Short mmCIF file of C-alpha atoms in Angstrom, two decimals:
data_model
loop_
_atom_site.label_atom_id
_atom_site.label_comp_id
_atom_site.label_asym_id
_atom_site.label_seq_id
_atom_site.Cartn_x
_atom_site.Cartn_y
_atom_site.Cartn_z
CA MET Z 1 0.00 0.00 0.00
CA THR Z 2 1.31 3.46 -0.96
CA THR Z 3 -0.20 6.63 0.47
CA HIS Z 4 -0.28 9.69 -1.78
CA PHE Z 5 -0.17 13.42 -0.99
CA ASP Z 6 0.26 16.50 -3.13
CA VAL Z 7 3.14 17.59 -0.89
CA LEU Z 8 5.21 15.70 1.65
CA ILE Z 9 7.15 17.67 4.25
CA ILE Z 10 10.04 15.90 5.97
CA GLY Z 11 10.70 17.09 9.50
CA ALA Z 12 8.51 18.67 12.20
CA GLY Z 13 10.98 21.22 13.54
CA LEU Z 14 10.92 24.99 13.13
CA SER Z 15 11.19 24.75 9.33
CA GLY Z 16 8.66 21.96 8.88
CA ILE Z 17 5.94 23.56 11.01
CA GLY Z 18 6.50 26.88 9.23
CA ALA Z 19 6.33 25.22 5.80
CA ALA Z 20 3.06 23.52 6.73
CA TYR Z 21 1.52 26.79 7.88
CA HIS Z 22 2.36 28.59 4.64
CA LEU Z 23 1.21 25.67 2.51
CA GLN Z 24 -2.19 25.18 4.16
CA THR Z 25 -2.82 28.92 4.39
CA ARG Z 26 -1.91 29.86 0.83
CA LEU Z 27 -2.83 26.63 -0.96
CA PRO Z 28 -5.60 25.09 1.15
CA GLY Z 29 -6.57 22.69 -1.62
CA LYS Z 30 -3.24 20.84 -1.47
CA SER Z 31 -3.13 17.64 0.53
CA TYR Z 32 -0.03 17.23 2.66
CA ALA Z 33 1.55 15.34 5.53
CA ILE Z 34 4.66 15.76 7.65
CA LEU Z 35 6.93 12.76 8.19
CA GLU Z 36 8.88 13.15 11.42
CA GLY Z 37 11.59 10.65 12.31
CA ARG Z 38 11.33 11.16 16.04
CA ASP Z 39 8.34 11.00 18.40
CA ALA Z 40 8.03 14.72 19.09
CA ILE Z 41 7.70 18.14 17.48
CA GLY Z 42 10.56 20.60 17.70
CA GLY Z 43 13.57 19.17 15.88
CA THR Z 44 16.73 20.70 17.35
CA TRP Z 45 14.79 22.19 20.25
CA ASP Z 46 13.45 18.82 21.32
CA LEU Z 47 16.64 16.85 20.66
CA PHE Z 48 19.13 18.97 22.60
CA ARG Z 49 18.64 18.83 26.36
CA TYR Z 50 21.99 19.94 27.78
CA PRO Z 51 22.11 22.49 30.64
CA GLY Z 52 21.33 26.05 29.58
CA ILE Z 53 20.27 25.14 26.03
CA ARG Z 54 19.10 28.35 24.35
CA SER Z 55 18.97 30.13 21.02
CA ASP Z 56 22.01 31.96 19.73
CA SER Z 57 19.73 34.09 17.56
CA ASP Z 58 17.13 36.54 18.81
CA MET Z 59 13.57 35.27 18.85
CA PHE Z 60 12.27 38.24 16.87
CA THR Z 61 13.97 36.70 13.84
CA LEU Z 62 14.12 33.05 14.90
CA GLY Z 63 10.39 33.17 15.51
CA TYR Z 64 7.86 32.93 12.69
CA ARG Z 65 6.76 36.11 10.95
CA PHE Z 66 3.16 34.86 11.12
CA ARG Z 67 3.14 34.18 14.88
CA PRO Z 68 4.65 36.83 17.15
CA TRP Z 69 7.09 35.95 19.89
CA GLU Z 70 5.26 37.69 22.74
CA GLN Z 71 8.05 37.94 25.29
CA ALA Z 72 10.52 40.79 25.59
CA LYS Z 73 13.24 38.20 26.26
CA ALA Z 74 15.05 38.05 22.93
CA ILE Z 75 17.35 35.10 23.74
CA ALA Z 76 15.10 32.23 24.72
CA ASP Z 77 15.87 28.95 26.46
CA GLY Z 78 15.34 25.64 24.68
CA PRO Z 79 12.15 24.61 26.53
CA SER Z 80 10.51 27.96 25.68
CA ILE Z 81 11.35 27.56 22.00
CA ARG Z 82 10.10 23.97 22.02
CA GLU Z 83 6.84 25.17 23.58
CA TYR Z 84 6.56 27.95 20.96
CA VAL Z 85 6.92 25.46 18.09
CA ASN Z 86 4.47 23.01 19.70
CA ASP Z 87 1.92 25.75 20.37
CA THR Z 88 2.20 26.94 16.78
CA ALA Z 89 1.57 23.44 15.48
CA ALA Z 90 -1.46 23.05 17.77
CA GLN Z 91 -2.91 26.50 17.10
CA PHE Z 92 -3.05 25.91 13.35
CA GLU Z 93 -3.87 22.17 13.68
CA ILE Z 94 -0.65 21.25 11.92
CA ASP Z 95 0.00 18.63 14.59
CA LYS Z 96 -2.86 16.56 13.13
CA ARG Z 97 -0.88 16.19 9.88
CA ILE Z 98 2.28 14.81 11.49
CA ARG Z 99 3.22 11.13 11.28
CA PHE Z 100 5.73 10.50 14.04
CA ASN Z 101 8.48 7.85 14.11
CA HIS Z 102 8.66 7.85 10.30
CA TRP Z 103 12.38 7.82 9.58
CA VAL Z 104 12.86 8.57 5.88
CA SER Z 105 15.59 6.50 4.23
CA ASP Z 106 15.03 6.83 0.48
CA LEU Z 107 13.77 9.54 -1.89
CA SER Z 108 13.19 8.39 -5.45
CA TRP Z 109 11.88 10.50 -8.35
CA ASP Z 110 10.22 9.06 -11.45
CA THR Z 111 9.83 11.43 -14.41
CA LYS Z 112 7.24 9.35 -16.27
CA SER Z 113 4.76 9.55 -13.42
CA ALA Z 114 6.08 12.89 -12.10
CA LEU Z 115 6.08 11.45 -8.60
CA TRP Z 116 8.40 11.09 -5.66
CA THR Z 117 8.36 7.80 -3.81
CA VAL Z 118 9.41 8.24 -0.20
CA THR Z 119 10.42 5.21 1.83
CA ALA Z 120 10.22 5.43 5.61
CA SER Z 121 10.95 3.04 8.44
CA VAL Z 122 8.17 2.87 11.03
CA ASP Z 123 8.67 0.63 14.07
CA GLY Z 124 10.77 -1.79 12.04
CA GLU Z 125 8.36 -1.84 9.12
CA THR Z 126 8.72 -0.13 5.75
CA LYS Z 127 6.09 2.28 4.51
CA LYS Z 128 5.97 4.02 1.15
CA PHE Z 129 4.45 7.35 0.23
CA THR Z 130 4.18 9.18 -3.05
CA CYS Z 131 3.89 12.91 -3.63
CA ASN Z 132 3.99 15.43 -6.42
CA PHE Z 133 6.32 17.75 -4.55
CA LEU Z 134 8.84 17.01 -1.80
CA TRP Z 135 9.73 19.62 0.81
CA ASN Z 136 12.73 18.66 2.93
CA CYS Z 137 12.81 20.39 6.33
CA ALA Z 138 14.98 17.81 8.08
CA GLY Z 139 17.73 20.27 8.96
CA TYR Z 140 21.39 20.00 8.14
CA TYR Z 141 23.03 17.76 10.72
CA ARG Z 142 23.04 14.11 11.74
CA TYR Z 143 20.55 13.50 14.55
CA ALA Z 144 21.95 10.15 15.66
CA GLU Z 145 25.17 11.60 17.06
CA GLY Z 146 27.37 14.68 16.87
CA TYR Z 147 30.97 15.02 15.76
CA THR Z 148 33.68 13.81 18.14
CA PRO Z 149 37.33 13.66 17.04
CA ASP Z 150 39.32 10.50 17.69
CA PHE Z 151 41.10 11.69 20.83
CA PRO Z 152 44.26 9.75 21.72
CA GLY Z 153 43.97 7.83 24.97
CA ARG Z 154 40.24 8.29 25.30
CA ASP Z 155 39.75 4.77 26.64
CA ALA Z 156 42.23 5.48 29.42
CA PHE Z 157 40.04 8.19 30.96
CA LYS Z 158 38.24 6.88 34.05
CA GLY Z 159 35.53 9.53 34.14
CA GLN Z 160 32.58 10.24 31.86
CA VAL Z 161 32.88 11.53 28.29
CA ILE Z 162 29.70 13.18 27.02
CA HIS Z 163 28.66 14.87 23.79
CA PRO Z 164 26.02 17.58 24.28
CA GLN Z 165 23.86 16.04 21.56
CA ASN Z 166 23.43 12.91 23.72
CA TRP Z 167 23.17 14.46 27.17
CA PRO Z 168 22.21 12.02 29.96
CA GLU Z 169 19.17 13.14 31.91
CA ASP Z 170 20.62 11.93 35.20
CA LEU Z 171 24.13 13.40 34.89
CA ASP Z 172 25.36 14.58 38.29
CA TYR Z 173 28.14 17.15 37.96
CA ALA Z 174 27.67 18.89 41.32
CA GLY Z 175 31.05 19.67 42.88
CA LYS Z 176 32.94 17.95 40.08
CA LYS Z 177 35.76 19.08 37.82
CA VAL Z 178 34.51 19.49 34.27
CA VAL Z 179 36.43 20.14 31.06
CA VAL Z 180 34.45 21.30 28.05
CA ILE Z 181 36.33 20.80 24.78
CA GLY Z 182 35.29 23.43 22.26
CA SER Z 183 34.60 27.13 22.11
CA GLY Z 184 31.49 27.42 19.94
CA ALA Z 185 27.92 28.31 20.84
CA THR Z 186 27.32 25.04 22.70
CA ALA Z 187 30.34 25.49 24.99
CA VAL Z 188 29.52 29.15 25.62
CA THR Z 189 25.98 28.10 26.57
CA LEU Z 190 26.91 25.09 28.70
CA ILE Z 191 29.63 26.64 30.81
CA PRO Z 192 27.72 29.40 32.67
CA SER Z 193 24.86 27.00 33.34
CA MET Z 194 27.05 24.15 34.63
CA ALA Z 195 29.26 26.57 36.59
CA GLU Z 196 26.44 27.10 39.09
CA ASP Z 197 26.85 23.57 40.48
CA ALA Z 198 30.15 22.21 39.20
CA GLY Z 199 33.23 22.39 41.39
CA HIS Z 200 35.11 24.04 38.53
CA ILE Z 201 34.71 24.09 34.77
CA THR Z 202 37.37 24.69 32.13
CA MET Z 203 36.79 25.55 28.50
CA LEU Z 204 39.58 23.92 26.52
CA GLN Z 205 39.88 25.47 23.09
CA ARG Z 206 42.27 24.70 20.29
CA SER Z 207 41.69 28.21 18.95
CA PRO Z 208 39.52 31.14 20.11
CA THR Z 209 36.07 32.09 18.88
CA PHE Z 210 34.73 35.60 18.41
CA MET Z 211 32.10 36.42 21.02
CA PHE Z 212 29.74 39.34 21.47
CA ALA Z 213 27.83 40.15 24.65
CA MET Z 214 24.44 41.83 24.66
CA PRO Z 215 21.35 41.93 26.92
CA GLY Z 216 19.15 38.87 26.72
CA THR Z 217 16.03 41.03 27.07
CA SER Z 218 15.23 43.89 24.71
CA GLY Z 219 14.45 47.22 26.34
CA LEU Z 220 13.00 48.45 23.06
CA ALA Z 221 10.66 45.46 22.88
CA LYS Z 222 9.45 46.16 26.44
CA ALA Z 223 8.74 49.78 25.56
CA LEU Z 224 6.93 48.90 22.34
CA HIS Z 225 4.74 46.32 24.08
CA LYS Z 226 3.48 49.04 26.43
CA VAL Z 227 2.22 51.33 23.68
CA MET Z 228 1.06 49.11 20.81
CA PRO Z 229 -0.42 45.70 19.97
CA THR Z 230 1.85 42.68 20.25
CA SER Z 231 1.88 42.03 16.50
CA TRP Z 232 2.99 45.59 15.74
CA ALA Z 233 5.75 45.46 18.36
CA TYR Z 234 6.92 42.10 17.05
CA ASN Z 235 7.08 43.26 13.44
CA ILE Z 236 9.01 46.38 14.37
CA MET Z 237 11.49 44.39 16.44
CA ARG Z 238 11.80 41.83 13.67
CA TRP Z 239 12.76 44.44 11.10
CA VAL Z 240 15.08 46.24 13.52
CA ARG Z 241 16.96 43.00 14.16
CA ILE Z 242 17.00 41.99 10.47
CA ILE Z 243 18.56 45.31 9.51
CA MET Z 244 21.03 45.23 12.41
CA GLN Z 245 22.16 41.69 11.53
CA ASN Z 246 22.53 42.49 7.86
CA VAL Z 247 24.45 45.72 8.37
CA SER Z 248 26.77 44.37 11.08
CA TYR Z 249 27.61 41.29 9.00
CA LYS Z 250 28.41 43.31 5.89
CA LEU Z 251 30.50 45.82 7.83
CA ALA Z 252 32.43 43.02 9.53
CA ARG Z 253 33.23 41.33 6.21
CA ALA Z 254 34.13 44.63 4.56
CA ARG Z 255 36.23 45.93 7.47
CA PRO Z 256 37.49 42.85 9.33
CA ASP Z 257 40.23 44.65 11.27
CA GLY Z 258 37.78 47.13 12.75
CA ALA Z 259 35.29 44.38 13.58
CA ARG Z 260 38.02 42.31 15.22
CA LYS Z 261 39.04 45.24 17.41
CA GLN Z 262 35.44 45.91 18.43
CA LEU Z 263 34.75 42.27 19.33
CA ILE Z 264 37.96 41.92 21.33
CA GLU Z 265 37.19 45.14 23.22
CA ASN Z 266 33.68 43.86 23.92
CA ALA Z 267 35.30 40.91 25.72
CA ARG Z 268 38.04 42.94 27.40
CA GLU Z 269 35.52 45.32 29.00
CA ARG Z 270 33.87 42.38 30.76
CA LEU Z 271 36.95 40.60 32.11
CA PRO Z 272 39.59 41.39 34.75
CA GLU Z 273 42.50 43.59 33.65
CA THR Z 274 44.91 40.68 34.17
CA PHE Z 275 42.97 38.32 31.89
CA ASP Z 276 44.86 37.34 28.73
CA VAL Z 277 42.25 38.45 26.20
CA GLU Z 278 44.67 38.39 23.26
CA THR Z 279 45.32 34.69 23.74
CA HIS Z 280 41.80 33.51 24.49
CA PHE Z 281 39.55 35.88 22.46
CA ASN Z 282 41.54 36.72 19.33
CA PRO Z 283 40.89 34.08 16.61
CA SER Z 284 43.19 33.52 13.64
CA TYR Z 285 40.27 33.94 11.21
CA ASN Z 286 38.35 37.14 10.47
CA PRO Z 287 34.95 37.97 12.03
CA TRP Z 288 32.05 36.12 10.42
CA GLU Z 289 34.25 33.64 8.60
CA GLN Z 290 32.71 31.56 11.35
CA ARG Z 291 29.58 32.38 13.31
CA VAL Z 292 30.04 34.90 16.14
CA CYS Z 293 28.97 33.45 19.51
CA LEU Z 294 26.38 35.39 21.43
CA VAL Z 295 26.86 35.92 25.17
CA PRO Z 296 23.53 37.06 26.65
CA ASP Z 297 23.61 39.10 29.86
CA ASP Z 298 27.41 38.55 30.15
CA ASP Z 299 26.75 35.12 31.69
CA PHE Z 300 29.87 33.47 30.25
CA TYR Z 301 32.10 36.31 31.43
CA GLU Z 302 30.45 36.32 34.85
CA ALA Z 303 31.33 32.65 35.34
CA ILE Z 304 34.98 33.51 34.68
CA ASN Z 305 34.91 36.60 36.89
CA ARG Z 306 33.53 34.56 39.81
CA GLY Z 307 36.32 32.02 39.47
CA LYS Z 308 33.88 29.25 38.59
CA ALA Z 309 35.24 28.86 35.06
CA ASP Z 310 38.42 29.48 33.14
CA ILE Z 311 39.76 29.13 29.60
CA VAL Z 312 42.77 27.18 28.38
CA THR Z 313 43.97 27.63 24.80
CA ASP Z 314 46.11 24.64 23.85
CA HIS Z 315 46.14 21.37 21.90
CA ILE Z 316 45.33 17.94 23.31
CA GLU Z 317 48.17 15.46 23.43
CA THR Z 318 46.20 12.64 25.06
CA PHE Z 319 43.48 11.77 27.49
CA THR Z 320 44.79 10.32 30.75
CA GLU Z 321 43.17 8.40 33.59
CA GLY Z 322 42.45 11.62 35.44
CA GLY Z 323 41.89 14.12 32.65
CA ILE Z 324 43.75 15.57 29.67
CA ARG Z 325 47.44 16.16 29.02
CA LEU Z 326 48.09 19.09 26.70
CA LYS Z 327 50.91 19.57 24.20
CA SER Z 328 52.30 22.33 26.41
CA GLY Z 329 52.80 19.67 29.11
CA LYS Z 330 50.03 21.03 31.32
CA GLU Z 331 47.48 18.57 32.68
CA LEU Z 332 43.82 19.31 33.24
CA GLU Z 333 42.14 17.23 35.92
CA ALA Z 334 38.58 16.17 35.13
CA ASP Z 335 35.79 14.01 36.44
CA ILE Z 336 33.69 14.74 33.36
CA ILE Z 337 34.80 15.69 29.84
CA VAL Z 338 32.22 17.29 27.56
CA THR Z 339 33.08 17.11 23.87
CA ALA Z 340 31.34 20.23 22.53
CA THR Z 341 33.13 19.58 19.26
CA GLY Z 342 30.29 20.27 16.88
CA LEU Z 343 27.83 18.68 14.51
CA GLU Z 344 28.19 16.17 11.72
CA LEU Z 345 26.55 17.75 8.71
CA GLU Z 346 24.04 15.51 6.96
CA MET Z 347 21.72 16.70 4.20
CA LEU Z 348 18.25 15.28 3.56
CA GLY Z 349 18.27 13.60 6.96
CA GLY Z 350 20.70 11.02 5.61
CA ALA Z 351 18.23 9.69 3.03
CA THR Z 352 19.42 8.33 -0.31
CA LEU Z 353 18.34 10.47 -3.29
CA SER Z 354 17.78 9.17 -6.81
CA VAL Z 355 16.31 10.49 -10.05
CA ASP Z 356 14.93 7.96 -12.56
CA GLY Z 357 16.89 5.14 -10.96
CA LYS Z 358 20.20 7.02 -10.83
CA GLU Z 359 21.56 7.91 -7.39
CA VAL Z 360 22.33 11.60 -6.95
CA ASN Z 361 25.55 12.70 -5.29
CA LEU Z 362 24.75 16.10 -3.78
CA GLY Z 363 28.35 17.17 -4.24
CA ASP Z 364 27.84 16.89 -8.00
CA THR Z 365 24.84 19.22 -8.06
CA ILE Z 366 24.58 23.00 -8.10
CA THR Z 367 22.29 24.84 -5.72
CA TYR Z 368 19.45 26.80 -7.28
CA LYS Z 369 18.68 29.86 -5.12
CA GLY Z 370 20.13 28.01 -2.16
CA PHE Z 371 17.31 25.49 -1.74
CA MET Z 372 16.77 23.45 -4.93
CA LEU Z 373 19.24 21.20 -6.75
CA SER Z 374 20.24 21.21 -10.39
CA GLY Z 375 18.78 18.25 -12.24
CA VAL Z 376 16.49 17.28 -9.35
CA PRO Z 377 12.78 17.96 -10.05
CA ASN Z 378 10.13 19.09 -7.57
CA LEU Z 379 12.37 19.15 -4.52
CA ALA Z 380 12.91 22.02 -2.10
CA SER Z 381 15.42 21.53 0.70
CA VAL Z 382 15.52 24.19 3.39
CA PHE Z 383 18.94 25.51 4.33
CA GLY Z 384 18.87 28.70 6.38
CA TYR Z 385 21.42 31.40 7.06
CA LEU Z 386 24.81 30.90 8.64
CA ASN Z 387 25.02 34.61 9.47
CA ALA Z 388 21.47 35.18 10.75
CA SER Z 389 18.43 33.31 12.02
CA TRP Z 390 17.54 30.07 10.24
CA THR Z 391 13.82 30.81 10.23
CA LEU Z 392 14.22 34.04 8.26
CA ARG Z 393 15.25 32.06 5.20
CA ALA Z 394 12.88 29.19 5.85
CA ASP Z 395 9.99 31.67 5.67
CA LEU Z 396 11.26 33.09 2.36
CA ILE Z 397 11.67 29.60 0.91
CA SER Z 398 8.05 28.93 1.90
CA ASP Z 399 7.04 32.03 -0.07
CA PHE Z 400 8.79 30.73 -3.17
CA VAL Z 401 7.55 27.14 -2.90
CA CYS Z 402 3.93 28.24 -2.53
CA ARG Z 403 4.30 30.59 -5.50
CA LEU Z 404 5.95 27.80 -7.48
CA LEU Z 405 3.19 25.29 -6.75
CA SER Z 406 0.54 27.87 -7.66
CA HIS Z 407 2.37 28.66 -10.93
CA MET Z 408 2.56 24.99 -11.86
CA GLU Z 409 -1.13 24.43 -11.14
CA LYS Z 410 -2.16 27.51 -13.10
CA ASN Z 411 -0.06 26.56 -16.13
CA GLY Z 412 -0.80 22.84 -16.09
CA THR Z 413 2.79 21.69 -15.61
CA GLU Z 414 3.70 18.91 -13.19
CA ILE Z 415 7.50 19.12 -13.22
CA ALA Z 416 9.86 21.96 -12.28
CA THR Z 417 13.57 21.23 -12.66
CA PRO Z 418 16.48 23.64 -12.14
CA VAL Z 419 18.74 23.23 -15.19
CA ASN Z 420 22.16 24.77 -15.70
CA ASN Z 421 22.86 25.28 -19.41
CA ASP Z 422 26.33 26.78 -18.92
CA PRO Z 423 28.94 24.02 -18.52
CA ASP Z 424 31.65 26.68 -18.16
CA MET Z 425 30.03 28.49 -15.23
CA PRO Z 426 32.67 28.86 -12.50
CA LEU Z 427 31.78 26.87 -9.38
CA ARG Z 428 32.70 27.41 -5.75
CA PRO Z 429 31.80 25.77 -2.42
CA PHE Z 430 28.27 26.00 -1.05
CA ALA Z 431 29.39 28.24 1.82
CA ASP Z 432 32.45 30.39 2.39
CA PHE Z 433 32.44 29.75 6.14
CA SER Z 434 35.45 28.02 7.69
CA SER Z 435 33.53 26.38 10.55
CA GLY Z 436 34.51 22.76 11.10
CA TYR Z 437 31.08 21.26 10.39
CA ILE Z 438 31.09 23.04 7.00
CA THR Z 439 34.65 22.21 5.96
CA ARG Z 440 34.32 18.55 6.99
CA ALA Z 441 31.33 18.13 4.68
CA ILE Z 442 32.21 20.49 1.83
CA ASP Z 443 32.56 17.66 -0.72
CA ARG Z 444 29.09 16.38 0.18
CA LEU Z 445 27.40 19.74 -0.35
CA PRO Z 446 26.09 21.22 -3.60
CA LYS Z 447 28.27 23.75 -5.39
CA GLN Z 448 27.49 27.41 -6.00
CA GLY Z 449 27.78 29.28 -9.28
CA THR Z 450 26.61 32.69 -10.45
CA GLY Z 451 23.22 34.36 -10.88
CA PRO Z 452 20.44 32.18 -9.43
CA TRP Z 453 22.94 29.39 -8.70
CA GLN Z 454 23.91 30.87 -5.34
CA HIS Z 455 23.09 30.86 -1.66
CA PRO Z 456 23.67 34.59 -1.09
CA GLN Z 457 23.55 34.66 2.75
CA ASP Z 458 21.66 37.94 2.40
CA PHE Z 459 18.06 38.36 3.56
CA PHE Z 460 17.32 41.31 1.30
CA VAL Z 461 18.69 39.59 -1.82
CA ASP Z 462 16.63 36.52 -0.95
CA MET Z 463 13.51 38.59 -0.29
CA ALA Z 464 13.77 40.09 -3.77
CA ARG Z 465 14.38 36.70 -5.41
CA LEU Z 466 12.20 34.37 -3.39
CA ARG Z 467 9.25 36.50 -2.36
CA HIS Z 468 9.02 38.79 -5.38
CA GLY Z 469 11.26 37.37 -8.12
CA LYS Z 470 10.04 35.80 -11.34
CA ILE Z 471 9.20 32.10 -11.08
CA ASP Z 472 9.64 31.22 -14.76
CA ASP Z 473 13.16 32.63 -15.06
CA GLY Z 474 14.59 30.37 -17.77
CA PHE Z 475 16.65 28.37 -15.28
CA LEU Z 476 13.72 26.57 -13.68
CA ILE Z 477 12.36 24.43 -16.52
CA PHE Z 478 8.68 23.43 -16.53
CA THR Z 479 7.46 20.28 -18.29
CA ARG Z 480 4.49 17.92 -18.39
CA LYS Z 481 4.79 14.34 -17.24
CA TYR Z 482 3.63 13.10 -20.63
CA ALA Z 483 6.05 15.31 -22.57
CA LYS Z 484 8.56 13.72 -24.90
CA ALA Z 485 11.42 12.03 -23.10
CA ASP Z 486 14.00 14.29 -24.73
CA ALA Z 487 12.26 17.48 -23.58
CA ILE Z 488 14.51 17.56 -20.56
CA ASP Z 489 17.32 15.41 -19.29
CA PRO Z 490 17.39 15.85 -15.49
CA HIS Z 491 20.85 14.26 -15.32
CA ARG Z 492 22.72 16.44 -17.74
CA ASP Z 493 23.68 19.31 -15.46
CA MET Z 494 24.64 16.94 -12.65
CA GLU Z 495 27.12 15.32 -15.02
CA ALA Z 496 28.33 18.69 -16.26
CA ALA Z 497 28.96 19.82 -12.69
#
């Protein structure tokens, strides 16, 4: 038995719930379902349960544009975000369309029937679905486990080694010595929270990360809420934050030396005069070549100032029975080691992708507008911003997909395929960020080109292209399922790439 829908959405996290809202609101005649691999709504915000879990983007932009975030607190904790996503799904009855514990393993397109066949594992059984259009909202990282380097001597360590992605509910770290390996958003979030109960906590970083401290609650949002309706205040705050993010990112990339100085001074102002800021807060890369870590309400710096936490910048030589020996010869004692070493990037939720029986290697494709793939028909795959809130782009992609589906219905075409007709178009990596999770997976990601074959990392460029740009642009080719076989070869641009 195969169940059919007009649209299948994969993933019931922030992106998936948002996609469902836009689809059912703008195209109420389309049948759809959401296949969720886990047993709960929320995606990232349900999976991660480590101490202090919170957003590293403000909720005025991480929240949906169609459902205001009603709190003045801009940097929200994980449970609050999970509740926000769940409440959104319930309010618009999206939760009734979700099929939980459906882990998608295979996505197969057939041009003759103009259908996707989606294979999912459900409690050890295999179920198949077909759809006219596939909307992947499964995120960008592997859910099963995060990335942990192969540390020498790990088996010798007598304490616990924990990755934040698989945090034990019953972990007792009260009074214990903790070493957190890593200096990204997860480490910066974990440390001030754990410092309240841990005996002492050390952030061990191979190299520094740029950080920026700001209040976790917006004074402007509080003031606006007093004088106008919630929706008005939310929209104003949303646009204020969008503009601020866009301008600060562009200035940092255009004037990296000035941005570096400002970020280092932001840290120096919050730490003791004797603290070695140059060693621990001055990365070798330029600002926004990797994501800047947000420090709300100075909590990370306060943990250091109170003597509850410290930073060590060094390389690991080996784990030992009692901790970690560094290449400098110094030893860090530890009862618990937390490997906040990042994510393992995984597109399409790890599912195999094929077109007309031929498996597609994503690294051989070119991204169309940052969310479709050259040579792959009727597939949208949400990938948000690396320099701003993920949801901002997910919302814009929803605009385009709904316009695309409406265009196809109006014009009687069943197939929309991005096709690159320029075999000499210069190609470059999908993202120009140097973050580890990006560089480790760069060969498995689509390439970028020029014109529409880019992921611009710019909200205003995307708004012009995705919300208002022409659908039938000559690069997105529309055909009928009964058209001649030679009308379009969905494999040709994958081979050219």
